[in-house]
PDB file of N, CA and C and ligand atoms in Angstrom:
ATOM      1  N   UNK G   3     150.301 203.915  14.442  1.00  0.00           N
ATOM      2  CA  UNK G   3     150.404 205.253  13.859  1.00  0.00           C
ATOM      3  C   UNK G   3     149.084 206.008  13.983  1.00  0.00           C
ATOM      4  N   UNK G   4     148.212 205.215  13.719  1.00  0.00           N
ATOM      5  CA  UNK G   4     146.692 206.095  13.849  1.00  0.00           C
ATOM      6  C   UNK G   4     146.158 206.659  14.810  1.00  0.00           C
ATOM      7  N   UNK G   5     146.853 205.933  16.176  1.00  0.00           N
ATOM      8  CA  UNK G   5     146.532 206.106  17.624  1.00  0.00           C
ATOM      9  C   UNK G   5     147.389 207.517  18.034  1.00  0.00           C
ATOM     10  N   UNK G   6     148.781 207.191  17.776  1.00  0.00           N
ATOM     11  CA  UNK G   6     149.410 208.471  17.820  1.00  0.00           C
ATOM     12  C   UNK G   6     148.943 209.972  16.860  1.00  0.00           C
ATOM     13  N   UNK G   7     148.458 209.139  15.866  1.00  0.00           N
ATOM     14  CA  UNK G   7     147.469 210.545  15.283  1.00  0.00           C
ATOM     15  C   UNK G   7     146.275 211.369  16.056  1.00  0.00           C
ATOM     16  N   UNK G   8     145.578 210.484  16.795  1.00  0.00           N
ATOM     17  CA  UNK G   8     144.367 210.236  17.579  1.00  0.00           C
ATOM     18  C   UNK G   8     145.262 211.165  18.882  1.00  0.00           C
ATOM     19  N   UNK G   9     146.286 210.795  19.216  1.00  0.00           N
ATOM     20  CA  UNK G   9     146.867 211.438  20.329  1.00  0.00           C
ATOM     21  C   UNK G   9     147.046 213.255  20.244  1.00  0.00           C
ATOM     22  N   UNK G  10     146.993 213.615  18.599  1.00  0.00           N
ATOM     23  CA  UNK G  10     147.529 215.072  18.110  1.00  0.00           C
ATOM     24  C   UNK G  10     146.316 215.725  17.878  1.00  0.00           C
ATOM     25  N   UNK G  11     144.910 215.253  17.663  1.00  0.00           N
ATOM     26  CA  UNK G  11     144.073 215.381  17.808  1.00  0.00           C
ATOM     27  C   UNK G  11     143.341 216.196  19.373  1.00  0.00           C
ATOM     28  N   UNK G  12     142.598 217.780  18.996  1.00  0.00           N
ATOM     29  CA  UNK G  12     142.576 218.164  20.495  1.00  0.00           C
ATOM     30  C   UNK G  12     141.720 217.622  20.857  1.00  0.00           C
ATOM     31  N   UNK G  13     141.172 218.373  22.124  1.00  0.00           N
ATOM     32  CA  UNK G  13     140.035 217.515  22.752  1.00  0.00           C
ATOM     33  C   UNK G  13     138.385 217.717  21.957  1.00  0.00           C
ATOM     34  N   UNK G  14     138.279 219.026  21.876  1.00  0.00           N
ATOM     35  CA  UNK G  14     137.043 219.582  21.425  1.00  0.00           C
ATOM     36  C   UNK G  14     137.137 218.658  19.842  1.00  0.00           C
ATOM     37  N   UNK G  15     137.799 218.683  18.912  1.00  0.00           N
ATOM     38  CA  UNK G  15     137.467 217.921  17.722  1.00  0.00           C
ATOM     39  C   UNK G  15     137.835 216.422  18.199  1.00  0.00           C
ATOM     40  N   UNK G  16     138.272 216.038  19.226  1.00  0.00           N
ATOM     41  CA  UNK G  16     138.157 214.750  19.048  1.00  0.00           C
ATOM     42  C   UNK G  16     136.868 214.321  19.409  1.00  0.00           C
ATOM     43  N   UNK G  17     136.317 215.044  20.565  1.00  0.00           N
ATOM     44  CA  UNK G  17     134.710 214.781  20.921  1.00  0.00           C
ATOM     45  C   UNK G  17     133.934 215.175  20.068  1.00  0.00           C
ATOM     46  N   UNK G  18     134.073 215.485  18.956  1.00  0.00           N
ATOM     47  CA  UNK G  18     132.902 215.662  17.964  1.00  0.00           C
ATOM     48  C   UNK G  18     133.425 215.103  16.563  1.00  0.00           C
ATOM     49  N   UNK G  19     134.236 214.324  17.121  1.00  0.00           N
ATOM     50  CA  UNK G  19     134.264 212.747  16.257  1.00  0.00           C
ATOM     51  C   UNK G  19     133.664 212.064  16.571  1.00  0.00           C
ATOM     52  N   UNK G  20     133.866 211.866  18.467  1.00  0.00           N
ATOM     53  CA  UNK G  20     132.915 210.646  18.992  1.00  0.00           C
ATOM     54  C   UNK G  20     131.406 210.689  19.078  1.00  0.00           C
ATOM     55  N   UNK G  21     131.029 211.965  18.683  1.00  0.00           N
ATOM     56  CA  UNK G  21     129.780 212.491  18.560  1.00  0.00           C
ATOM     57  C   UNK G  21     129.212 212.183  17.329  1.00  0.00           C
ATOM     58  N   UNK G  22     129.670 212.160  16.117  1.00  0.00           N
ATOM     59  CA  UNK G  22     129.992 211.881  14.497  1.00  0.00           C
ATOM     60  C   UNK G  22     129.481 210.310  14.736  1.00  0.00           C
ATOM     61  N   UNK G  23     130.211 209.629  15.267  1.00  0.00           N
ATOM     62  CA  UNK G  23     129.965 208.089  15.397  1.00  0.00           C
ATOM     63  C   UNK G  23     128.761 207.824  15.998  1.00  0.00           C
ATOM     64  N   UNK G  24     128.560 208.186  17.218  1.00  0.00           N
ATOM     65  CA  UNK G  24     127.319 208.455  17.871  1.00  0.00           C
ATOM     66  C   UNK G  24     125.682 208.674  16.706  1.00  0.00           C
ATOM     67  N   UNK G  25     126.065 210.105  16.074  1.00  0.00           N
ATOM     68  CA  UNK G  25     125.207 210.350  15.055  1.00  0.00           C
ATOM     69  C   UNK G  25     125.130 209.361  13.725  1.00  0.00           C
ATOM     70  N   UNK G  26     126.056 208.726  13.478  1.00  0.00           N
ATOM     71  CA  UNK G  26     126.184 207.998  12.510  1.00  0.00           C
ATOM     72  C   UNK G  26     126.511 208.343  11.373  1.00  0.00           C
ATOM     73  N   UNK G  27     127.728 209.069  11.672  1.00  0.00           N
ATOM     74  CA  UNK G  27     128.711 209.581  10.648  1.00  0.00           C
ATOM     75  C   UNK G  27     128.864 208.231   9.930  1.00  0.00           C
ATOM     76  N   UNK G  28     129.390 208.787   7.758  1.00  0.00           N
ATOM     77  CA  UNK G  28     130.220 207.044   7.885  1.00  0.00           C
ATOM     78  C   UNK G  28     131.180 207.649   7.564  1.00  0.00           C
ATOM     79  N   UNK G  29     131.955 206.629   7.004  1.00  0.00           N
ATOM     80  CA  UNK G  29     133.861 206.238   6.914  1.00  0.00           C
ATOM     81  C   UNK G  29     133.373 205.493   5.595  1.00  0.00           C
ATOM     82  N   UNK G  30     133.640 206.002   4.446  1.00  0.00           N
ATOM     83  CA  UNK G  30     134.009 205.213   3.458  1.00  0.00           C
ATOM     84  C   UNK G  30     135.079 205.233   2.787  1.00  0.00           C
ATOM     85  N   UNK G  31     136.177 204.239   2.786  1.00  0.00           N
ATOM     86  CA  UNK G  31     137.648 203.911   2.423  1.00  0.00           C
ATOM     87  C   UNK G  31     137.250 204.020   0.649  1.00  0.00           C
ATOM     88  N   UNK G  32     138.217 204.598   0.231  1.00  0.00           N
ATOM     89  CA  UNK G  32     138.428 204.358  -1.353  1.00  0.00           C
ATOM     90  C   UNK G  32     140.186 203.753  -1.407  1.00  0.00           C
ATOM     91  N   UNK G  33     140.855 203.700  -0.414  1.00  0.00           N
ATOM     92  CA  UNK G  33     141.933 202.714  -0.782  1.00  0.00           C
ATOM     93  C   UNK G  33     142.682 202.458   0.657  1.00  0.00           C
ATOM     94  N   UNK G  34     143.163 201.866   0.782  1.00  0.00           N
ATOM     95  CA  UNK G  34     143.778 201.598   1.599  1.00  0.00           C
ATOM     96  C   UNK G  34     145.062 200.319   1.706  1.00  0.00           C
ATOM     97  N   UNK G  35     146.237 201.012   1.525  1.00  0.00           N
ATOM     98  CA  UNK G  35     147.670 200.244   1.205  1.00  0.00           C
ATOM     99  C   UNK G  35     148.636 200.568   2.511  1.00  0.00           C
ATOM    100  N   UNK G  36     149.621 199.389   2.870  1.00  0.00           N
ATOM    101  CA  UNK G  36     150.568 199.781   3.919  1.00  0.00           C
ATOM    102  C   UNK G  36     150.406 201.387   4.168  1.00  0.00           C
ATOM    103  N   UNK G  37     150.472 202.150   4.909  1.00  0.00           N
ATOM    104  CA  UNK G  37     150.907 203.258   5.296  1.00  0.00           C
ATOM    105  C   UNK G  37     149.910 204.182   4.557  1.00  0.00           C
ATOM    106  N   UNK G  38     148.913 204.150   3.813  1.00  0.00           N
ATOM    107  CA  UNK G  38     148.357 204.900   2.943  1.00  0.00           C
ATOM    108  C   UNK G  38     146.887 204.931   3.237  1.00  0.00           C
ATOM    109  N   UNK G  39     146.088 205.293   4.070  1.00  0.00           N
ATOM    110  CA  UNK G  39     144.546 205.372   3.708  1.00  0.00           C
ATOM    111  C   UNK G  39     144.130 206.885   3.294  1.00  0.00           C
ATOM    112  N   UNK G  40     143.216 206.199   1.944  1.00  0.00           N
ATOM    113  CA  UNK G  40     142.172 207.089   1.665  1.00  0.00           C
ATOM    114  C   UNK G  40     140.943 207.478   1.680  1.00  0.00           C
ATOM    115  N   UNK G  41     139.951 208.030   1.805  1.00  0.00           N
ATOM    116  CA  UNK G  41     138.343 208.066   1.838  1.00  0.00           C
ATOM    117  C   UNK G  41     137.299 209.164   2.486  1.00  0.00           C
ATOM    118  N   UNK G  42     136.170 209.036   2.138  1.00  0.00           N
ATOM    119  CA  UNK G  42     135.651 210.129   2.552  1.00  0.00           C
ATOM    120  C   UNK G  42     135.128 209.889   3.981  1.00  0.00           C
ATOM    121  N   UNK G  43     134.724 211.300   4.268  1.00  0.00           N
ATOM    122  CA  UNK G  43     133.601 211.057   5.867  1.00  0.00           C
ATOM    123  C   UNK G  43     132.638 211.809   4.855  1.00  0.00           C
ATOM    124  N   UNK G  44     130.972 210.900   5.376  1.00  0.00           N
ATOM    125  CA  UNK G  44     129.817 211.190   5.071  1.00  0.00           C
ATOM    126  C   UNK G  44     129.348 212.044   6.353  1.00  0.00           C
ATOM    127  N   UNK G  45     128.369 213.097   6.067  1.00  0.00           N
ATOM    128  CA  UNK G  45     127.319 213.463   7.648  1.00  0.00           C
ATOM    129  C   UNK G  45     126.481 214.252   6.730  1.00  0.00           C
ATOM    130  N   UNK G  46     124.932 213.583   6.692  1.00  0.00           N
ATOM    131  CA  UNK G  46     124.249 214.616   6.538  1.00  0.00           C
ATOM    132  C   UNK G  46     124.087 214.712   5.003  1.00  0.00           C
ATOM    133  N   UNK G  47     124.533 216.043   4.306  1.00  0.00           N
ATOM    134  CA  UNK G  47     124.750 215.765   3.275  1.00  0.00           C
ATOM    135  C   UNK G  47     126.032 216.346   2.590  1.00  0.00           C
ATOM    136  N   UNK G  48     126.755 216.224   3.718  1.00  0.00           N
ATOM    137  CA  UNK G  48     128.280 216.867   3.351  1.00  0.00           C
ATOM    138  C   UNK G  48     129.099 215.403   3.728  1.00  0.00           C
ATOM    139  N   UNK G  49     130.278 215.746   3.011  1.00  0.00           N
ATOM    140  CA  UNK G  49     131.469 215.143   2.492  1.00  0.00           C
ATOM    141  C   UNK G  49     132.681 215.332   2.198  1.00  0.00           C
ATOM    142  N   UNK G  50     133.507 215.041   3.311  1.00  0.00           N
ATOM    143  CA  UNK G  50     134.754 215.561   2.953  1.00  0.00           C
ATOM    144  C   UNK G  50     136.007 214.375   2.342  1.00  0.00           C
ATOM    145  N   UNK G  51     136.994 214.859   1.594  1.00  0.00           N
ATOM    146  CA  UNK G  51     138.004 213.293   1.638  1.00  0.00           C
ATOM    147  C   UNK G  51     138.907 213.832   2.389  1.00  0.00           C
ATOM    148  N   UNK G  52     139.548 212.608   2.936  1.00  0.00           N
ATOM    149  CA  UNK G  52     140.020 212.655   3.837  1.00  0.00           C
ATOM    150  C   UNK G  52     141.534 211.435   3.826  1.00  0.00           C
ATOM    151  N   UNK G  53     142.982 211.979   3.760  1.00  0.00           N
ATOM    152  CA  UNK G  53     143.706 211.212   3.595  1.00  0.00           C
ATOM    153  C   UNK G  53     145.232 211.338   4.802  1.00  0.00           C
ATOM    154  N   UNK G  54     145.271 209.927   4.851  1.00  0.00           N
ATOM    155  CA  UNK G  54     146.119 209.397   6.544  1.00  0.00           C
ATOM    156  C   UNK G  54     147.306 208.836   5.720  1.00  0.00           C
ATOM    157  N   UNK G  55     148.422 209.526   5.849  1.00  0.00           N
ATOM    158  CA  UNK G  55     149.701 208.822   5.226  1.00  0.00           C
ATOM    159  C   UNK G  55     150.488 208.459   6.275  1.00  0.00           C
ATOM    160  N   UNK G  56     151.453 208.079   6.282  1.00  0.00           N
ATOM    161  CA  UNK G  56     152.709 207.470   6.770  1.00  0.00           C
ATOM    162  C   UNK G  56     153.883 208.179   6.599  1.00  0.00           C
ATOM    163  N   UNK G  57     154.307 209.170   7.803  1.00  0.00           N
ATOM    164  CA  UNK G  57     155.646 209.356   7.338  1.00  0.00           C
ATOM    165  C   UNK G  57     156.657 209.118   8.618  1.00  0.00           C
ATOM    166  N   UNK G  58     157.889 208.215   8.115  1.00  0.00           N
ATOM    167  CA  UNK G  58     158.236 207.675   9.483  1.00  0.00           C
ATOM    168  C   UNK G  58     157.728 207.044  10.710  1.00  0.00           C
ATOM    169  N   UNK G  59     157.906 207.006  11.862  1.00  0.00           N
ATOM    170  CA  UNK G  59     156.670 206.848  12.526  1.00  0.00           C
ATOM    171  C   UNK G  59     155.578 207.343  13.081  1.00  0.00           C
ATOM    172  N   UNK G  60     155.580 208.915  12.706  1.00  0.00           N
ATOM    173  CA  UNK G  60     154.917 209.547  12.636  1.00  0.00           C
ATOM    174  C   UNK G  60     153.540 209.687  10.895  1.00  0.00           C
ATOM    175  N   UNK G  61     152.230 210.105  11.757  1.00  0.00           N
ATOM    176  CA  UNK G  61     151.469 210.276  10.654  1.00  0.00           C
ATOM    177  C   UNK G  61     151.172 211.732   9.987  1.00  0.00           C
ATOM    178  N   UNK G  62     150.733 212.007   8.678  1.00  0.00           N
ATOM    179  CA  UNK G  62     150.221 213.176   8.624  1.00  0.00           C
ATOM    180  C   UNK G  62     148.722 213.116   7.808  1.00  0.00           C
ATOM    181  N   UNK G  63     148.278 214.005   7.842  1.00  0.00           N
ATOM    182  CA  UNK G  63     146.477 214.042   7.624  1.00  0.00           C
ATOM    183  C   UNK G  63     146.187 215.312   6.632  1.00  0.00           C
ATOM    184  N   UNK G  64     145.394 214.742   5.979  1.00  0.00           N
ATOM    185  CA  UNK G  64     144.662 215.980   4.965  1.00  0.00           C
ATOM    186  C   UNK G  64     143.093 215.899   5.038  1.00  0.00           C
ATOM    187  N   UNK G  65     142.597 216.898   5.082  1.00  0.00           N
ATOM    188  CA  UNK G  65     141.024 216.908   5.009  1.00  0.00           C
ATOM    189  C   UNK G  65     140.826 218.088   4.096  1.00  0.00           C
ATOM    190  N   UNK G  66     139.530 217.778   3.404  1.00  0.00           N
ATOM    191  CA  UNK G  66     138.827 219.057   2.349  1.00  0.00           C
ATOM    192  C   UNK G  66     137.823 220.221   3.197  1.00  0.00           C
ATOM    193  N   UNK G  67     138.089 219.746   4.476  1.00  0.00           N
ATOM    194  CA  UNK G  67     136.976 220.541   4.824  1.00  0.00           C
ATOM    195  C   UNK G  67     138.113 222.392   5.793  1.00  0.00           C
ATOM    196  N   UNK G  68     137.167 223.340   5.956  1.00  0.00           N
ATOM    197  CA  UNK G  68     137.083 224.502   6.067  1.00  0.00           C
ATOM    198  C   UNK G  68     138.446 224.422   7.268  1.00  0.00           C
ATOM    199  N   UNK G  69     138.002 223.828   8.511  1.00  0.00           N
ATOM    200  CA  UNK G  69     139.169 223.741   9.540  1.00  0.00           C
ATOM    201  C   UNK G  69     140.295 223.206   9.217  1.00  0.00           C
ATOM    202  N   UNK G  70     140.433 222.523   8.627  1.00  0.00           N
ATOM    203  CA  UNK G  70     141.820 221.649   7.964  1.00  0.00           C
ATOM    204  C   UNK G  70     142.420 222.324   7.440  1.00  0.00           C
ATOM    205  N   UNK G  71     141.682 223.209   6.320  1.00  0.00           N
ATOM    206  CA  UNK G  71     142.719 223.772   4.981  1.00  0.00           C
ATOM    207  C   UNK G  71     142.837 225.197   6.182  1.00  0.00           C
ATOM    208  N   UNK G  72     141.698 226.174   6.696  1.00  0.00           N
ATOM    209  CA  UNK G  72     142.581 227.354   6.952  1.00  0.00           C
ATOM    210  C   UNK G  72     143.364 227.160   8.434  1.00  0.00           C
ATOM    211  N   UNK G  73     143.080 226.155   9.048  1.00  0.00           N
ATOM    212  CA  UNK G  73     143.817 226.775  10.400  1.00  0.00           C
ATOM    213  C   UNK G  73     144.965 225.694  10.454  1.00  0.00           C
ATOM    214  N   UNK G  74     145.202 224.739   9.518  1.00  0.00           N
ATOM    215  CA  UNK G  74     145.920 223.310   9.410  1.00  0.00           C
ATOM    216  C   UNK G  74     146.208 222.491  10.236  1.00  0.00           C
ATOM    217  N   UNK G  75     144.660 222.342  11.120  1.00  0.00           N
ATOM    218  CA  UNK G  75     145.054 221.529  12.409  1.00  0.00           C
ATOM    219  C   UNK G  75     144.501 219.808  11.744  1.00  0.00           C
ATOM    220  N   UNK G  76     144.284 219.074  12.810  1.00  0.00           N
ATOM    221  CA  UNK G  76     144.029 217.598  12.458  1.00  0.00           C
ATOM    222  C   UNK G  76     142.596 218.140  13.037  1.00  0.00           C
ATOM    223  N   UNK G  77     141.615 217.746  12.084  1.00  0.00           N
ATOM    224  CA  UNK G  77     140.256 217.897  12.266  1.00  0.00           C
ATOM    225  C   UNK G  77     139.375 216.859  13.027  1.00  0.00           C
ATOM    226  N   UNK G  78     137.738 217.146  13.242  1.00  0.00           N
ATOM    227  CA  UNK G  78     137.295 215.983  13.445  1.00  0.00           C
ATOM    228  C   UNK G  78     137.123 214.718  12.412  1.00  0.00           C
ATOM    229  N   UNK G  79     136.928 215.113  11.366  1.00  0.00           N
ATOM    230  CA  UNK G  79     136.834 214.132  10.079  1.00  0.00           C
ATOM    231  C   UNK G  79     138.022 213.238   9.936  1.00  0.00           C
ATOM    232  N   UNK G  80     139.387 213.642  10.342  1.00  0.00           N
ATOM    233  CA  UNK G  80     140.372 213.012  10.204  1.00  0.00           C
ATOM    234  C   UNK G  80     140.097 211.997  11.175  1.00  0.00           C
ATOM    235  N   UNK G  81     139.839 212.619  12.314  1.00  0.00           N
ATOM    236  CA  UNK G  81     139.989 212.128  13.679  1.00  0.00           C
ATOM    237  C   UNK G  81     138.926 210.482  13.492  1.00  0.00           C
ATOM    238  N   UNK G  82     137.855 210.981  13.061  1.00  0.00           N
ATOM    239  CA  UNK G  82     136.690 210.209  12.475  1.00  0.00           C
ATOM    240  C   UNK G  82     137.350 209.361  11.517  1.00  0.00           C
ATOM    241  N   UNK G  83     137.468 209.382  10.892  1.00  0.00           N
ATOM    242  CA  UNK G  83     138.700 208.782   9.625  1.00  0.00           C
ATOM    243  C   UNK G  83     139.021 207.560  10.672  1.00  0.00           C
ATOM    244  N   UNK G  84     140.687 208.295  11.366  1.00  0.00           N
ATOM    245  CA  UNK G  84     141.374 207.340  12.062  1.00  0.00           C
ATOM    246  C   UNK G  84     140.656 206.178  13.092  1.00  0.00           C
ATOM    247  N   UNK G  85     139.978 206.778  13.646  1.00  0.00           N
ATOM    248  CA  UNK G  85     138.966 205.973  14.384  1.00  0.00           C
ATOM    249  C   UNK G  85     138.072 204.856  13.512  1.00  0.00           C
ATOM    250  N   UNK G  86     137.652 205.140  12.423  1.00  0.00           N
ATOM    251  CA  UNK G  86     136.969 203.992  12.088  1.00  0.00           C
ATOM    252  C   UNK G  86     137.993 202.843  11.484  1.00  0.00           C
ATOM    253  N   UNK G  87     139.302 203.779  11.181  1.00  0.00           N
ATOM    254  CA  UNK G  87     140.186 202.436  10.717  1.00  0.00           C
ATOM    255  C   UNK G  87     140.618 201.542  11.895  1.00  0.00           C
ATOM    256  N   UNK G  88     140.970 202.268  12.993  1.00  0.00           N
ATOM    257  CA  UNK G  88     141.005 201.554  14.001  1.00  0.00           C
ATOM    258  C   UNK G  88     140.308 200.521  13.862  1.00  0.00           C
ATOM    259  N   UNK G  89     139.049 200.503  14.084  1.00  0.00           N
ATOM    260  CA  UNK G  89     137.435 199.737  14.054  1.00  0.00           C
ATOM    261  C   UNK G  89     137.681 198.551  13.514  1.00  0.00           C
ATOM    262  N   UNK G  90     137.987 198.994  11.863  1.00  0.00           N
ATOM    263  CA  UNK G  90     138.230 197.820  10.879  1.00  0.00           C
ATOM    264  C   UNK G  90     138.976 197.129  10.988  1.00  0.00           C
ATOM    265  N   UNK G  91     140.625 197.408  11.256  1.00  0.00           N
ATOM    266  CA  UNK G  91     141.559 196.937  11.579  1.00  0.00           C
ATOM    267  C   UNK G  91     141.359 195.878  12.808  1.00  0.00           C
ATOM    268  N   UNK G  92     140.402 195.758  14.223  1.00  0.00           N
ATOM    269  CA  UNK G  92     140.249 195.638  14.931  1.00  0.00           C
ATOM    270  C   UNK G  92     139.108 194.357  14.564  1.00  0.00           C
ATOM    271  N   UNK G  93     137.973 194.900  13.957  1.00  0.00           N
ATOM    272  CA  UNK G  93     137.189 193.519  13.480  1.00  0.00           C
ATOM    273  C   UNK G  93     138.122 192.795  12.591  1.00  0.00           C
ATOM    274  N   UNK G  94     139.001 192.888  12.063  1.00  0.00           N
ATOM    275  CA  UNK G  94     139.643 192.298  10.567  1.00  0.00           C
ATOM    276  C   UNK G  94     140.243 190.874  11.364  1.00  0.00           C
ATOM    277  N   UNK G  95     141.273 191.535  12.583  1.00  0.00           N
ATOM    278  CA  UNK G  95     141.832 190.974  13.402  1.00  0.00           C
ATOM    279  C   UNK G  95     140.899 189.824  13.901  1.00  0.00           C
ATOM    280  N   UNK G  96     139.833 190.221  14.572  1.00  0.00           N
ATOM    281  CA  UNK G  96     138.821 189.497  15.225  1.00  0.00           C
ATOM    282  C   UNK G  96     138.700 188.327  14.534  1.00  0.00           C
ATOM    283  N   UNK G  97     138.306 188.509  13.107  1.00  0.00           N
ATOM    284  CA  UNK G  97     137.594 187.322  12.028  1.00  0.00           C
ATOM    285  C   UNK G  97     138.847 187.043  11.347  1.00  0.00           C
ATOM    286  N   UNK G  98     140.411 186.914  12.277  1.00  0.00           N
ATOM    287  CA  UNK G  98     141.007 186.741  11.571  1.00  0.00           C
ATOM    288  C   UNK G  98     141.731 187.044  10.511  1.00  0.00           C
ATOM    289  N   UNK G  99     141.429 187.728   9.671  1.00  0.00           N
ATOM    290  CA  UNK G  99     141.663 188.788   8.360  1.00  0.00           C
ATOM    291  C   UNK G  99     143.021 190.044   8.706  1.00  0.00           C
ATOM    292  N   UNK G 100     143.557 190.387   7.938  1.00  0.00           N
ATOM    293  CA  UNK G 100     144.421 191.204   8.018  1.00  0.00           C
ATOM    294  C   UNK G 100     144.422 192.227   7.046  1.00  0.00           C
ATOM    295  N   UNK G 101     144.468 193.650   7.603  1.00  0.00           N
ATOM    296  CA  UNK G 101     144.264 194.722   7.048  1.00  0.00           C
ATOM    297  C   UNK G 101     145.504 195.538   6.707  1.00  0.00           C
ATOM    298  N   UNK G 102     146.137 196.285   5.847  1.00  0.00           N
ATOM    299  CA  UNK G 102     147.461 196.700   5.424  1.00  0.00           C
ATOM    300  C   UNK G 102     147.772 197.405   6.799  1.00  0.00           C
ATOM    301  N   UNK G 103     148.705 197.501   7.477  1.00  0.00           N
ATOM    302  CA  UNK G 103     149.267 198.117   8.845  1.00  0.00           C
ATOM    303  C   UNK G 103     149.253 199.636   8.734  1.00  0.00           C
ATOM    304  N   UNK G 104     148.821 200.234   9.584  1.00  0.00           N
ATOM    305  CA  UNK G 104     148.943 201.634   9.051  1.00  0.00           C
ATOM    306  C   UNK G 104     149.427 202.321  11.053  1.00  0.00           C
TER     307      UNK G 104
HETATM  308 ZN1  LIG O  11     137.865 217.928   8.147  1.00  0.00          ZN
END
């Protein structure tokens, strides 16, 4: 689901996600259940939350920040978001561990 989110994501905010990571954006989760992540993106000294639900097999995305709420696209922060769950999900796997499926 996150990947196909990652897919709705345009190009210009998805590259300044990968730019975010680069800079050393973080990803901090405040929950994360089957189908449900929540948490902020750090940069700097801004902060947005940022939340990845599950609907069907399709996903949908909320962000606090300026592009999200007026133009209601999938932002970079989301994008940033999805990507680091990827990450986790991906080491979790690695060491074995299992992370709620999203
Ligand atoms: Zn945003």
């Amino acid at each position: 689901m996150l990947r196909k989110l990652l897919g709705r994501v345009d190009d210009g905010r998805f590259g300044r996600a990968l730019a975010g990571m680069q800079a050393g954006w973080k990803w901090k989760c405040r929950m994360r259940q089957a189908g449900l992540v929540e948490g902020f993106v750090r940069h700097g000294s801004k902060e947005y939350m940022v939340v990845i639900e599950q609907r069907g097999r399709c996903g949908i995305a909320r962000c606090g920040c300026e592009d999200a709420i007026k133009r209601g696209v999938l932002c970079k922060h989301v994008a940033f978001a999805a990507m680091s769950e990827l990450g986790l999900a991906a080491a979790a796997r690695s060491a074995h561990r299992q992370l709620p499926e999203l």
